[in-house]
mmCIF file of C-alpha atoms in Angstrom:
data_model
loop_
_atom_site.group_PDB
_atom_site.id
_atom_site.type_symbol
_atom_site.label_atom_id
_atom_site.label_comp_id
_atom_site.label_asym_id
_atom_site.label_seq_id
_atom_site.Cartn_x
_atom_site.Cartn_y
_atom_site.Cartn_z
ATOM 1 C CA UNK A 266 -52.641 138.459 123.623
ATOM 2 C CA UNK A 267 -55.209 141.205 123.318
ATOM 3 C CA UNK A 268 -58.944 141.394 123.079
ATOM 4 C CA UNK A 269 -60.443 141.978 119.615
ATOM 5 C CA UNK A 270 -64.022 143.200 119.183
ATOM 6 C CA UNK A 271 -65.818 143.161 115.831
ATOM 7 C CA UNK A 272 -69.121 144.724 114.872
ATOM 8 C CA UNK A 273 -71.240 142.368 112.783
ATOM 9 C CA UNK A 274 -74.208 143.615 110.739
ATOM 10 C CA UNK A 275 -74.129 146.938 112.627
ATOM 11 C CA UNK A 276 -75.856 145.239 115.568
ATOM 12 C CA UNK A 277 -74.104 142.234 116.981
ATOM 13 C CA UNK A 278 -70.700 142.252 118.719
ATOM 14 C CA UNK A 279 -68.402 139.269 118.448
ATOM 15 C CA UNK A 280 -65.377 139.121 120.692
ATOM 16 C CA UNK A 281 -62.432 136.722 120.849
ATOM 17 C CA UNK A 282 -58.875 136.506 122.077
ATOM 18 C CA UNK A 283 -56.152 136.513 119.451
ATOM 19 C CA UNK A 284 -52.432 136.961 119.157
ATOM 20 C CA UNK A 285 -51.267 140.165 117.486
ATOM 21 C CA UNK A 286 -48.968 138.015 115.316
ATOM 22 C CA UNK A 287 -52.039 136.357 113.815
ATOM 23 C CA UNK A 288 -53.540 139.595 112.479
ATOM 24 C CA UNK A 289 -50.546 141.752 111.608
ATOM 25 C CA UNK A 290 -48.254 141.027 108.649
ATOM 26 C CA UNK A 291 -44.765 139.971 109.580
ATOM 27 C CA UNK A 292 -42.630 142.853 108.358
ATOM 28 C CA UNK A 293 -38.959 141.939 108.181
ATOM 29 C CA UNK A 294 -36.410 144.608 109.072
ATOM 30 C CA UNK A 295 -32.936 144.324 107.548
ATOM 31 C CA UNK A 296 -30.035 146.384 108.889
ATOM 32 C CA UNK A 297 -27.775 147.438 106.037
ATOM 33 C CA UNK A 298 -24.050 147.757 106.618
ATOM 34 C CA UNK A 299 -22.770 151.149 105.497
ATOM 35 C CA UNK A 300 -19.199 152.272 104.938
ATOM 36 C CA UNK A 301 -19.641 155.407 106.999
ATOM 37 C CA UNK A 302 -21.452 156.300 110.240
ATOM 38 C CA UNK A 303 -25.078 155.972 109.157
ATOM 39 C CA UNK A 304 -27.973 153.827 110.380
ATOM 40 C CA UNK A 305 -29.816 152.212 107.473
ATOM 41 C CA UNK A 306 -32.713 149.829 108.016
ATOM 42 C CA UNK A 307 -35.045 148.356 105.410
ATOM 43 C CA UNK A 308 -38.587 147.221 106.261
ATOM 44 C CA UNK A 309 -39.849 144.586 103.818
ATOM 45 C CA UNK A 310 -43.385 143.128 103.626
ATOM 46 C CA UNK A 311 -43.535 139.322 103.895
ATOM 47 C CA UNK A 312 -44.389 138.745 100.218
ATOM 48 C CA UNK A 313 -41.488 140.894 98.918
ATOM 49 C CA UNK A 314 -37.924 139.611 98.610
ATOM 50 C CA UNK A 315 -35.203 141.840 100.068
ATOM 51 C CA UNK A 316 -32.691 142.924 97.435
ATOM 52 C CA UNK A 317 -29.496 144.750 98.432
ATOM 53 C CA UNK A 318 -28.841 148.153 96.862
ATOM 54 C CA UNK A 319 -26.603 148.270 93.811
ATOM 55 C CA UNK A 320 -23.925 150.915 93.485
ATOM 56 C CA UNK A 321 -24.691 153.207 90.557
ATOM 57 C CA UNK A 322 -21.873 153.875 88.119
ATOM 58 C CA UNK A 323 -21.580 156.919 85.956
ATOM 59 C CA UNK A 324 -22.263 160.585 86.541
ATOM 60 C CA UNK A 325 -24.789 161.460 89.277
ATOM 61 C CA UNK A 326 -28.039 163.231 88.378
ATOM 62 C CA UNK A 327 -26.883 166.299 90.325
ATOM 63 C CA UNK A 328 -23.499 167.396 91.616
ATOM 64 C CA UNK A 329 -22.811 169.715 94.540
ATOM 65 C CA UNK A 330 -19.948 172.047 95.431
ATOM 66 C CA UNK A 331 -19.613 170.279 98.782
ATOM 67 C CA UNK A 332 -19.065 166.716 99.961
ATOM 68 C CA UNK A 333 -22.261 164.852 100.799
ATOM 69 C CA UNK A 334 -22.748 163.500 104.310
ATOM 70 C CA UNK A 335 -23.028 159.697 104.738
ATOM 71 C CA UNK A 336 -26.816 159.785 105.238
ATOM 72 C CA UNK A 337 -27.244 161.859 102.067
ATOM 73 C CA UNK A 338 -25.162 159.409 100.019
ATOM 74 C CA UNK A 339 -27.090 156.444 101.409
ATOM 75 C CA UNK A 340 -30.509 158.045 100.804
ATOM 76 C CA UNK A 341 -29.599 159.036 97.246
ATOM 77 C CA UNK A 342 -28.409 155.466 96.615
ATOM 78 C CA UNK A 343 -31.868 154.244 97.682
ATOM 79 C CA UNK A 344 -33.541 156.639 95.241
ATOM 80 C CA UNK A 345 -31.132 155.616 92.461
ATOM 81 C CA UNK A 346 -32.274 152.022 93.102
ATOM 82 C CA UNK A 347 -35.963 153.042 92.736
ATOM 83 C CA UNK A 348 -36.609 152.537 96.455
ATOM 84 C CA UNK A 349 -38.627 154.704 98.828
ATOM 85 C CA UNK A 350 -36.625 156.386 101.575
ATOM 86 C CA UNK A 351 -37.409 158.173 104.842
ATOM 87 C CA UNK A 352 -34.664 160.513 106.034
ATOM 88 C CA UNK A 353 -34.604 161.480 109.695
ATOM 89 C CA UNK A 354 -32.053 164.084 110.758
ATOM 90 C CA UNK A 355 -31.905 167.236 112.850
ATOM 91 C CA UNK A 356 -32.859 170.684 111.538
ATOM 92 C CA UNK A 357 -30.422 172.075 108.943
ATOM 93 C CA UNK A 358 -28.662 168.703 108.547
ATOM 94 C CA UNK A 359 -29.174 168.687 104.770
ATOM 95 C CA UNK A 360 -32.272 166.582 104.218
ATOM 96 C CA UNK A 361 -33.332 168.813 101.295
ATOM 97 C CA UNK A 362 -30.310 167.667 99.289
ATOM 98 C CA UNK A 363 -31.850 164.191 99.165
ATOM 99 C CA UNK A 364 -35.140 165.590 97.857
ATOM 100 C CA UNK A 365 -33.450 167.565 95.092
#
C-alpha cells in the first residue's frame, strides 16, 4: 500500500490509501525458450494476447560473412515478426547488426 495524493481544481488536495495493483496495468511477462544461450522475455499489456514468434522461411533481408550470435538471431526474429525489440549487450557485442 502507498499513499496517493491528487490535486483537485488546483486548490484542494484529496488523499487516500490504495494498492499499487489497483492503479497500474497488469503487464504479463513471458519467458521465451530459445535454442541457444539467450534470455528472451516478452512484456505484454493486459488487453493484448501473447503470440509466439513464427520462424521465417526464405532468404533473410541481409546476409553476413560471419555467423550471427544467438541474441542477434533472436532479435532479428522479433523484427521479422513485426515486434518491437530491446537489445541489451556489452560494448562491441554486435547490437548494430540487429539495427541494420
